Structures are given as C-alpha cells and as structure tokens.
PDB file of N, CA and C in Angstrom:
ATOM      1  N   UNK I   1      17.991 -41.459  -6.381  1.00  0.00           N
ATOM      2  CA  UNK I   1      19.338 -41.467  -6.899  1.00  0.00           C
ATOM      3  C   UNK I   1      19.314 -41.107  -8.380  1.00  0.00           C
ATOM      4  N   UNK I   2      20.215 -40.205  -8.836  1.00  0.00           N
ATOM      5  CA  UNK I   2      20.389 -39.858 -10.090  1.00  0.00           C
ATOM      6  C   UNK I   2      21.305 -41.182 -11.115  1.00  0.00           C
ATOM      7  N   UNK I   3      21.898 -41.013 -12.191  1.00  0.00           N
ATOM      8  CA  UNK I   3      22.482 -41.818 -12.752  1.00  0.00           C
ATOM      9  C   UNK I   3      23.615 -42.068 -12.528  1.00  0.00           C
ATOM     10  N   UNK I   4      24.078 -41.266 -11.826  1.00  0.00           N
ATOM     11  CA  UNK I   4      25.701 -41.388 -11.168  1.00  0.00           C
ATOM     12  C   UNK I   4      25.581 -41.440  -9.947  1.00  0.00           C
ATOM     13  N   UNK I   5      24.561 -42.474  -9.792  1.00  0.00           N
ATOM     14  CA  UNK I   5      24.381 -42.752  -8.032  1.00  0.00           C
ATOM     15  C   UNK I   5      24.180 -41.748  -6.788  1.00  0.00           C
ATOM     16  N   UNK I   6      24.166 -40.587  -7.312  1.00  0.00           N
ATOM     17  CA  UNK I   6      24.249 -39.351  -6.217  1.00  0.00           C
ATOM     18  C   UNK I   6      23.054 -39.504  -5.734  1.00  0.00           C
ATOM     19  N   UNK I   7      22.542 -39.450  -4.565  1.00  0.00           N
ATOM     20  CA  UNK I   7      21.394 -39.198  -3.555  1.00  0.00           C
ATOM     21  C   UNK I   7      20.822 -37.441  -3.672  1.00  0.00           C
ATOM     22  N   UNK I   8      19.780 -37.865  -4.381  1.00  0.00           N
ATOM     23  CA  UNK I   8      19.447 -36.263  -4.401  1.00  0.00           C
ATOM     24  C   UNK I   8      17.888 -36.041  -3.994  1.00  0.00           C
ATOM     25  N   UNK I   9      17.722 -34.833  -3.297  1.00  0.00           N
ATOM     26  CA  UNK I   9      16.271 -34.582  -3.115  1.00  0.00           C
ATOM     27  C   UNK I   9      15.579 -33.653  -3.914  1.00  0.00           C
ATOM     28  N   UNK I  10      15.537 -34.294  -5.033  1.00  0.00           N
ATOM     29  CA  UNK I  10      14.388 -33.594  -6.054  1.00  0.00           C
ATOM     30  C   UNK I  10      12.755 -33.729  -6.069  1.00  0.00           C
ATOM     31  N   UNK I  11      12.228 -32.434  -6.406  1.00  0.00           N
ATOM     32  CA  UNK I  11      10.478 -32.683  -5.795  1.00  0.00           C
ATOM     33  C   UNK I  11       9.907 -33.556  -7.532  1.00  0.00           C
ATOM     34  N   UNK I  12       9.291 -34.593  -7.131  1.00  0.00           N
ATOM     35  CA  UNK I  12       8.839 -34.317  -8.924  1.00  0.00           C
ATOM     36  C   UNK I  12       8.083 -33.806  -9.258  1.00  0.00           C
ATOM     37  N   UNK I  13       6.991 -33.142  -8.699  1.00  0.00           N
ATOM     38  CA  UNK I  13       6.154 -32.211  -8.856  1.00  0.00           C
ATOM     39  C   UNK I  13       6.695 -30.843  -9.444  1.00  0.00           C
ATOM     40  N   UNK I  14       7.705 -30.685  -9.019  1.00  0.00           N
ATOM     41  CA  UNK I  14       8.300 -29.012  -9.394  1.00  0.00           C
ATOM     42  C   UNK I  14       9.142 -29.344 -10.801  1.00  0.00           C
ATOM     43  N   UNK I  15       9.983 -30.286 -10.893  1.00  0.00           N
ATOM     44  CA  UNK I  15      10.046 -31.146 -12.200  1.00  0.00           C
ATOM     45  C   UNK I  15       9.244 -30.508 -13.208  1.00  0.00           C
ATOM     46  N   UNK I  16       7.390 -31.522 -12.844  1.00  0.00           N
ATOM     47  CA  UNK I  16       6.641 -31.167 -13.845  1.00  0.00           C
ATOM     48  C   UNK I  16       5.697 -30.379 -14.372  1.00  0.00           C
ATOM     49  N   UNK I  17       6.246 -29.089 -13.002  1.00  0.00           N
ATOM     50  CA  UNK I  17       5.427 -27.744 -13.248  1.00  0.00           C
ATOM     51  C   UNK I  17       6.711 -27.218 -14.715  1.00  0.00           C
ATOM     52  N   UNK I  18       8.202 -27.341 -13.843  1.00  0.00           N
ATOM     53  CA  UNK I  18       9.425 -26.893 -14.972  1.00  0.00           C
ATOM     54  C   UNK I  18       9.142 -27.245 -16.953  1.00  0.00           C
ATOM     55  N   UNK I  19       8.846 -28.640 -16.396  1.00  0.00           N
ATOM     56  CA  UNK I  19       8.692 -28.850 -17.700  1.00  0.00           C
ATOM     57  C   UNK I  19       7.089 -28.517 -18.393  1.00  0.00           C
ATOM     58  N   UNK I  20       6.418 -28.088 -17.685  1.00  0.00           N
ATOM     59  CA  UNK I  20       5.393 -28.005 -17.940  1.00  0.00           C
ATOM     60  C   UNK I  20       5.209 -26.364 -18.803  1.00  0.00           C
ATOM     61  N   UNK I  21       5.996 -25.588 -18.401  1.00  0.00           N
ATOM     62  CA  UNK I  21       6.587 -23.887 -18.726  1.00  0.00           C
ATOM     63  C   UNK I  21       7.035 -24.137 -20.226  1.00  0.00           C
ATOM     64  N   UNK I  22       8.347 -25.198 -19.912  1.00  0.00           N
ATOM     65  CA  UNK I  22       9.236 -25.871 -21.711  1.00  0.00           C
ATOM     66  C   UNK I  22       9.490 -27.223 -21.228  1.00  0.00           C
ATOM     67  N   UNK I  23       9.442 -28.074 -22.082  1.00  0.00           N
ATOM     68  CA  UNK I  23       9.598 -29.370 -22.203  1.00  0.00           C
ATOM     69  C   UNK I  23      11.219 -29.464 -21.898  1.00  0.00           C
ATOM     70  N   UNK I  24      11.945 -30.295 -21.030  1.00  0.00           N
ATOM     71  CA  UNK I  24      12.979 -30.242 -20.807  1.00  0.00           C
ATOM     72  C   UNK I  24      13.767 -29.754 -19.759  1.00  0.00           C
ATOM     73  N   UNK I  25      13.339 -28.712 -19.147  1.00  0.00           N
ATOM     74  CA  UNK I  25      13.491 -27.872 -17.910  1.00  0.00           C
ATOM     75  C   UNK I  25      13.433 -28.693 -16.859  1.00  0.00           C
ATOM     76  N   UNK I  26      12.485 -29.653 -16.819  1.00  0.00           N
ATOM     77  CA  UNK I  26      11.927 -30.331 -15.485  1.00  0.00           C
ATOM     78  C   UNK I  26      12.767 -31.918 -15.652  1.00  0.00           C
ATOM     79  N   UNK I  27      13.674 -32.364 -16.547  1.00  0.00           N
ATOM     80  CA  UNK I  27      14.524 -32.685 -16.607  1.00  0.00           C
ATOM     81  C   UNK I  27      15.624 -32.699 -16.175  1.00  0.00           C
ATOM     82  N   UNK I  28      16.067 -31.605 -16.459  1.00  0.00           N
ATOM     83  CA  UNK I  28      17.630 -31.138 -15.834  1.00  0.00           C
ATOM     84  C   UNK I  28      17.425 -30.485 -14.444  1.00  0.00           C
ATOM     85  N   UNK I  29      16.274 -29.868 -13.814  1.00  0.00           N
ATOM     86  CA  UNK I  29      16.020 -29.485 -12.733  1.00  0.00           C
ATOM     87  C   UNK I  29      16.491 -31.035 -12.027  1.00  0.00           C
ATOM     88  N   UNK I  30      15.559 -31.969 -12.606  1.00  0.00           N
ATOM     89  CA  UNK I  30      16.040 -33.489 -11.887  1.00  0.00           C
ATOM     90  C   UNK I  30      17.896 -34.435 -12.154  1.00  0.00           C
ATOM     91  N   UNK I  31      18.455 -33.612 -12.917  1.00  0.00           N
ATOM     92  CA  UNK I  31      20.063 -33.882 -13.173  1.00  0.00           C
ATOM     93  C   UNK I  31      20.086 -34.873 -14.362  1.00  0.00           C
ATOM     94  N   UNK I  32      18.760 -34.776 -15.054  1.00  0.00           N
ATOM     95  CA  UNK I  32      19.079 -35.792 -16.037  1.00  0.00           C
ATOM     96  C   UNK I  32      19.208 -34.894 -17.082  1.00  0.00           C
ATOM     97  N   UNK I  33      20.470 -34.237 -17.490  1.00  0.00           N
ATOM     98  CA  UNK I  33      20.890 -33.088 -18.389  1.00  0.00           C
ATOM     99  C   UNK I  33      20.368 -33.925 -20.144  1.00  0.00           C
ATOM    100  N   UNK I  34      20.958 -34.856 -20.397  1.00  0.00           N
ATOM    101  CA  UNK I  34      21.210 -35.467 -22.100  1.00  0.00           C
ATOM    102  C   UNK I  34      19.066 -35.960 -22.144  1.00  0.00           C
ATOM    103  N   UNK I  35      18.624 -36.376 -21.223  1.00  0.00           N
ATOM    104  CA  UNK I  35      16.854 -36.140 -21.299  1.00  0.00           C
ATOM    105  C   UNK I  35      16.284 -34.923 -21.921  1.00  0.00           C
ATOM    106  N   UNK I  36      17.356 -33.680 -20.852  1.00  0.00           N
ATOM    107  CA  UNK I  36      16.946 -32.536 -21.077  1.00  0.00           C
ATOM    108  C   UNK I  36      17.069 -31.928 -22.030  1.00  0.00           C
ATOM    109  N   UNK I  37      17.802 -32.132 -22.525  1.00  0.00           N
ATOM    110  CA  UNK I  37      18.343 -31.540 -23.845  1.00  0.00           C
ATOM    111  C   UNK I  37      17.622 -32.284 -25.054  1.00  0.00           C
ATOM    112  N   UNK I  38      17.582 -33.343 -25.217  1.00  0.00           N
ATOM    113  CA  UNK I  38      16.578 -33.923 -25.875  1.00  0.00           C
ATOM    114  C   UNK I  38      15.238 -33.362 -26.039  1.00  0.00           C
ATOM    115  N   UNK I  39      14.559 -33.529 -25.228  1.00  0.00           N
ATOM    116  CA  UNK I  39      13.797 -33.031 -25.013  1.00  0.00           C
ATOM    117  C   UNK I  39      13.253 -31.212 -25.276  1.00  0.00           C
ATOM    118  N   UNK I  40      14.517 -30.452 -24.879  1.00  0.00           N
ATOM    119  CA  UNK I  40      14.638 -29.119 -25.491  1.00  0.00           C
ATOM    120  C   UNK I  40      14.380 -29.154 -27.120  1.00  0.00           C
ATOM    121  N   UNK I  41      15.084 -29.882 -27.549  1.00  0.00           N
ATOM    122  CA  UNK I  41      15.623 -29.998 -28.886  1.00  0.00           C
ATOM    123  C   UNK I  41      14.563 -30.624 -29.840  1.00  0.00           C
ATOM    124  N   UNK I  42      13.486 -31.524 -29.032  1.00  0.00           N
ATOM    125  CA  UNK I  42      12.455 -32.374 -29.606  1.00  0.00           C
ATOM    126  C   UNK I  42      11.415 -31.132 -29.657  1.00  0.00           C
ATOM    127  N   UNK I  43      11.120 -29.941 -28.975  1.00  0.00           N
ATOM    128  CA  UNK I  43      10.723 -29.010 -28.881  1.00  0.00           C
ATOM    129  C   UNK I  43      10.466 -27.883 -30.113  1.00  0.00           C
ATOM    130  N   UNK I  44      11.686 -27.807 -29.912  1.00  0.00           N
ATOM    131  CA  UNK I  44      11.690 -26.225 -30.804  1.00  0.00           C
ATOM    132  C   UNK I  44      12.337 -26.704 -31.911  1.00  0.00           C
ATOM    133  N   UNK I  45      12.813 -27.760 -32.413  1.00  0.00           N
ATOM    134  CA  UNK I  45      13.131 -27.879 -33.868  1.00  0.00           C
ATOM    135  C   UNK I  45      11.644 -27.836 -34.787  1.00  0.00           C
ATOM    136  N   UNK I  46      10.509 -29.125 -34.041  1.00  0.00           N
ATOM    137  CA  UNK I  46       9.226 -29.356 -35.130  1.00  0.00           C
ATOM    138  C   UNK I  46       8.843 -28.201 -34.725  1.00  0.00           C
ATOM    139  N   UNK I  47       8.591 -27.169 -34.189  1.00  0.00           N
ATOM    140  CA  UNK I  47       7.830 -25.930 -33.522  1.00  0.00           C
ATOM    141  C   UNK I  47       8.469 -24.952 -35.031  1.00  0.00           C
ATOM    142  N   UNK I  48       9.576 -24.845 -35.084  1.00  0.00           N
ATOM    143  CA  UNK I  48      10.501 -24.085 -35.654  1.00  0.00           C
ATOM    144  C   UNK I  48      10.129 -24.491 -37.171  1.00  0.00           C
ATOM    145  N   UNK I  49      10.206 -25.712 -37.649  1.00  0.00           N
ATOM    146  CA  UNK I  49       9.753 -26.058 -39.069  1.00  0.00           C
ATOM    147  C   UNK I  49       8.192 -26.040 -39.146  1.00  0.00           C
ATOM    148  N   UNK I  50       7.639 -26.254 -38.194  1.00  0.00           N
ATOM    149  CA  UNK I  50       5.580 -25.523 -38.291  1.00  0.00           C
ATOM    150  C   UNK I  50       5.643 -24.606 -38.474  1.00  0.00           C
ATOM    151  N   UNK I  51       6.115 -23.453 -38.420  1.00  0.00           N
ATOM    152  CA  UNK I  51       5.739 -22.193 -38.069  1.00  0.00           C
ATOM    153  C   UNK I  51       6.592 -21.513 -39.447  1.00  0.00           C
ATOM    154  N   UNK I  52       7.476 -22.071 -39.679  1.00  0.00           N
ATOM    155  CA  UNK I  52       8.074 -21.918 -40.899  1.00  0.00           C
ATOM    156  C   UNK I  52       7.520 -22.417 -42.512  1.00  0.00           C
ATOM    157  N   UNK I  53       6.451 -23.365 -42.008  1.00  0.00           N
ATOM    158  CA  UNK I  53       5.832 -24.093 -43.006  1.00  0.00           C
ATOM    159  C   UNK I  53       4.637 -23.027 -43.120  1.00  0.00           C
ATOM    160  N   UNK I  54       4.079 -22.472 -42.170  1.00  0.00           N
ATOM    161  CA  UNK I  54       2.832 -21.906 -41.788  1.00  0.00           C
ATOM    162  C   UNK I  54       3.106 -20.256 -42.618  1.00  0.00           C
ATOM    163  N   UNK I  55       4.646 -20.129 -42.361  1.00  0.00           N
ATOM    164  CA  UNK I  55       4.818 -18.573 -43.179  1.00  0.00           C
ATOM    165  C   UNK I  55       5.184 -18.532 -44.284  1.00  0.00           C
ATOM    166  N   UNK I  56       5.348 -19.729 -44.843  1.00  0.00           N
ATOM    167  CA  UNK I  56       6.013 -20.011 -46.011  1.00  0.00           C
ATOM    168  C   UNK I  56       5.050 -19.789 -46.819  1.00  0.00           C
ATOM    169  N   UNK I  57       5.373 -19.164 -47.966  1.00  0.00           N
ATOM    170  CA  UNK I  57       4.696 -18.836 -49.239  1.00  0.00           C
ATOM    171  C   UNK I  57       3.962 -20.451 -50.298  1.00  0.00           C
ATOM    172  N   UNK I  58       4.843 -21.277 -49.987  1.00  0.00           N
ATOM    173  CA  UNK I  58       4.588 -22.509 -50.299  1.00  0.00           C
ATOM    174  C   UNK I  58       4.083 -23.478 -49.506  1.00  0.00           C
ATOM    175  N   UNK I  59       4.983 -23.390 -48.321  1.00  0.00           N
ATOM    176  CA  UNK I  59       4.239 -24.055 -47.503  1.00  0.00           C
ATOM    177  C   UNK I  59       3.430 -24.698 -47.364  1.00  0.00           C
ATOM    178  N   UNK I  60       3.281 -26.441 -47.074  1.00  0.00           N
ATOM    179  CA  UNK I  60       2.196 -27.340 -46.453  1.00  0.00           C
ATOM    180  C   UNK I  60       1.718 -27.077 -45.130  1.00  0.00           C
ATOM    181  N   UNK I  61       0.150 -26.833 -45.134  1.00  0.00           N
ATOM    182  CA  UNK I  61      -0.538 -26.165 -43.869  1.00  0.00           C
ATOM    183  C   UNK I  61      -0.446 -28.226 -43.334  1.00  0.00           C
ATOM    184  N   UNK I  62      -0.173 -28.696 -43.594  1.00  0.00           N
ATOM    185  CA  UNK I  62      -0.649 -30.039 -43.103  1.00  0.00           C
ATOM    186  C   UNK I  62       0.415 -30.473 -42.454  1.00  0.00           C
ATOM    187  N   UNK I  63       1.744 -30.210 -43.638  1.00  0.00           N
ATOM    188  CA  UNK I  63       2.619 -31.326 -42.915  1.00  0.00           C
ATOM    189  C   UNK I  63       3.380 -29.899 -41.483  1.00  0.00           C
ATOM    190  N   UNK I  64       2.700 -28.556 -41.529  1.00  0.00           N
ATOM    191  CA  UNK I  64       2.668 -27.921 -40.489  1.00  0.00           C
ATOM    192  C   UNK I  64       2.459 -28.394 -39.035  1.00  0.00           C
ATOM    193  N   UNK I  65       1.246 -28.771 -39.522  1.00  0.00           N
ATOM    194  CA  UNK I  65       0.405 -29.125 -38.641  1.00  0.00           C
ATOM    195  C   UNK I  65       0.766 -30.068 -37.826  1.00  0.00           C
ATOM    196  N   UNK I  66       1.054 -31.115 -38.628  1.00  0.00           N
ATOM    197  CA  UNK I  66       1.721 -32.682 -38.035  1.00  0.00           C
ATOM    198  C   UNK I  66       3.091 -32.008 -37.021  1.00  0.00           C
ATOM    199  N   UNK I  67       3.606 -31.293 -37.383  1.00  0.00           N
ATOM    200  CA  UNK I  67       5.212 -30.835 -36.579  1.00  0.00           C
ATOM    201  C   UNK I  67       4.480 -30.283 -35.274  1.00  0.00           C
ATOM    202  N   UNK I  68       3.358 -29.272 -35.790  1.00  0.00           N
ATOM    203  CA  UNK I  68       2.831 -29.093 -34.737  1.00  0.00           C
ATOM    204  C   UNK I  68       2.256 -29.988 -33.313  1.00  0.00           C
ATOM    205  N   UNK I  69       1.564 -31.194 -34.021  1.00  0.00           N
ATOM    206  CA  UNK I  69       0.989 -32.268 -33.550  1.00  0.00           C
ATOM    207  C   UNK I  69       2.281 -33.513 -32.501  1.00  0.00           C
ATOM    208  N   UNK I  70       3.671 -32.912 -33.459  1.00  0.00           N
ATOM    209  CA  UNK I  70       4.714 -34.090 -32.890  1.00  0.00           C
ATOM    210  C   UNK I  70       5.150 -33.007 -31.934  1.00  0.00           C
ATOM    211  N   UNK I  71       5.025 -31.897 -31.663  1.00  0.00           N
ATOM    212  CA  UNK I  71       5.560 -30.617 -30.391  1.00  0.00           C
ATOM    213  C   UNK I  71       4.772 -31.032 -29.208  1.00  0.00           C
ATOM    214  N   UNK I  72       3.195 -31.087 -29.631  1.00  0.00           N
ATOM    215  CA  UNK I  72       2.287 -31.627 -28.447  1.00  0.00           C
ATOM    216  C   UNK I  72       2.425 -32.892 -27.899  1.00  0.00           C
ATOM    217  N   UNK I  73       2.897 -33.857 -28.547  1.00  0.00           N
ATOM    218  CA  UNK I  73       3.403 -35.141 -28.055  1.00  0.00           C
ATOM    219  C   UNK I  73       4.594 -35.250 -27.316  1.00  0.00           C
ATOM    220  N   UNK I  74       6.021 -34.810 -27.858  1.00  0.00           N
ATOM    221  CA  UNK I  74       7.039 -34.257 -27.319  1.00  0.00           C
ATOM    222  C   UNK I  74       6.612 -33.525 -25.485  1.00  0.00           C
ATOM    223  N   UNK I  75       5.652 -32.562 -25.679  1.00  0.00           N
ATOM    224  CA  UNK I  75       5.515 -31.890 -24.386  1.00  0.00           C
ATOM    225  C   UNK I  75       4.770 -32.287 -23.097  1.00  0.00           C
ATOM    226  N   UNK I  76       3.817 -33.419 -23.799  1.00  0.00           N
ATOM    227  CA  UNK I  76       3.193 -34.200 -23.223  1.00  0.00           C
ATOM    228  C   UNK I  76       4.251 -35.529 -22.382  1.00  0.00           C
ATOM    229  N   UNK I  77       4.749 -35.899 -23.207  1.00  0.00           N
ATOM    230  CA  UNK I  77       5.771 -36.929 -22.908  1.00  0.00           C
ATOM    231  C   UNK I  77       6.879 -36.499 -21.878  1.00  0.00           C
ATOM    232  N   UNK I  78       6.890 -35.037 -22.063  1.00  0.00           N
ATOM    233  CA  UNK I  78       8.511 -34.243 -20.969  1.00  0.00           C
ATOM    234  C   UNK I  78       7.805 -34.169 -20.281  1.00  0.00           C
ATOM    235  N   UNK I  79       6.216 -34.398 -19.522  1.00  0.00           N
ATOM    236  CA  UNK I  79       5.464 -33.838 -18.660  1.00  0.00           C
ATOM    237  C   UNK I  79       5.681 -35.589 -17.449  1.00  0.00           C
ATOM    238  N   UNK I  80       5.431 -36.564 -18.583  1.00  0.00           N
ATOM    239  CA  UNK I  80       5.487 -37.832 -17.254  1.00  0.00           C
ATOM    240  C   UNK I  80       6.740 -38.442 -17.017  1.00  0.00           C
ATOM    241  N   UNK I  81       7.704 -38.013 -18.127  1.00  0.00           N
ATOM    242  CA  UNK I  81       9.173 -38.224 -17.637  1.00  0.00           C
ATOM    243  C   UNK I  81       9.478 -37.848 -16.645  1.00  0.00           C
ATOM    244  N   UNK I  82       9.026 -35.881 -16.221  1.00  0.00           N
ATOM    245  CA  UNK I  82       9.714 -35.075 -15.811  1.00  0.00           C
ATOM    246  C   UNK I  82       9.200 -35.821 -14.261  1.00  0.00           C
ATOM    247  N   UNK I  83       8.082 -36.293 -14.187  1.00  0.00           N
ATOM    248  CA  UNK I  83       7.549 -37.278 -12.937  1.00  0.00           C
ATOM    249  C   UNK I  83       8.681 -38.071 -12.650  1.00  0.00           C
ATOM    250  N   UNK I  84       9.178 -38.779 -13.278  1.00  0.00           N
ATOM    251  CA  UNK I  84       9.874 -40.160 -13.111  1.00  0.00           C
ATOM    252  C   UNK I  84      10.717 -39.600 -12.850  1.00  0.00           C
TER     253      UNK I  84
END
C-alpha cells in the first residue's frame, strides 16, 4: 500500500535498479513522488556546487569533494529506500 492507502503492485527490485540509473526515479516509480523529488534534488544540487567548485578558478578542491562525498551518500541512501 502506498500512502494514500492505494494497493499497488510495485517490484522493489526495479525501484532499485530506477534509482540506481538517478537517485529518486525508483521512488516515484514506487508513488512516493515528495521522496522522489527529494531525493532528485539531494542529487544534483551538491553534484552541481562540486563540479562548480572543481571549475572554479578559486575554488576549494576539498569542500568539492565533500559535496561530492554528500552525492554518494544521497545515492546510496535512494538505493535502500527505493527497496522499502
């Protein structure tokens, strides 16, 4: 059952191949849209400021890194949600 009680037959395996592609996907595949989006969003914002830190003329290669480090956690985490 989803959150609005609906009876649904979702695989969770295919879930956490979805999210396994992008963090978030395997979420909303399962109807939990505001997870999903979270999760989208937990994604590509630190991804977006690493990579921006990384081209930046000034840029901290470290606190890069760490955004980088909180993307792998983020994707890791959409991986045993996307189970549940």
């Amino acid at each position: 059952m989803n959150q609005k009680g609906l009876k649904t037959n979702r695989d969770p395996w295919l879930a956490v191949n979805l999210s396994f592609f992008f963090a978030g996907i395997g979420q909303i595949y399962a109807l939990r849209l505001l997870r999903g989006y979270f999760f989208i969003l937990g994604e590509i914002i630190p991804l977006f400021l690493g990579v921006l830190l990384v081209w930046s003329p000034k840029g901290n290669i470290f606190l890069a890194l760490a955004f980088f480090l909180f993307t792998a956690v983020i994707h890791i985490w959409s991986l045993f949600d996307a189970y549940r």
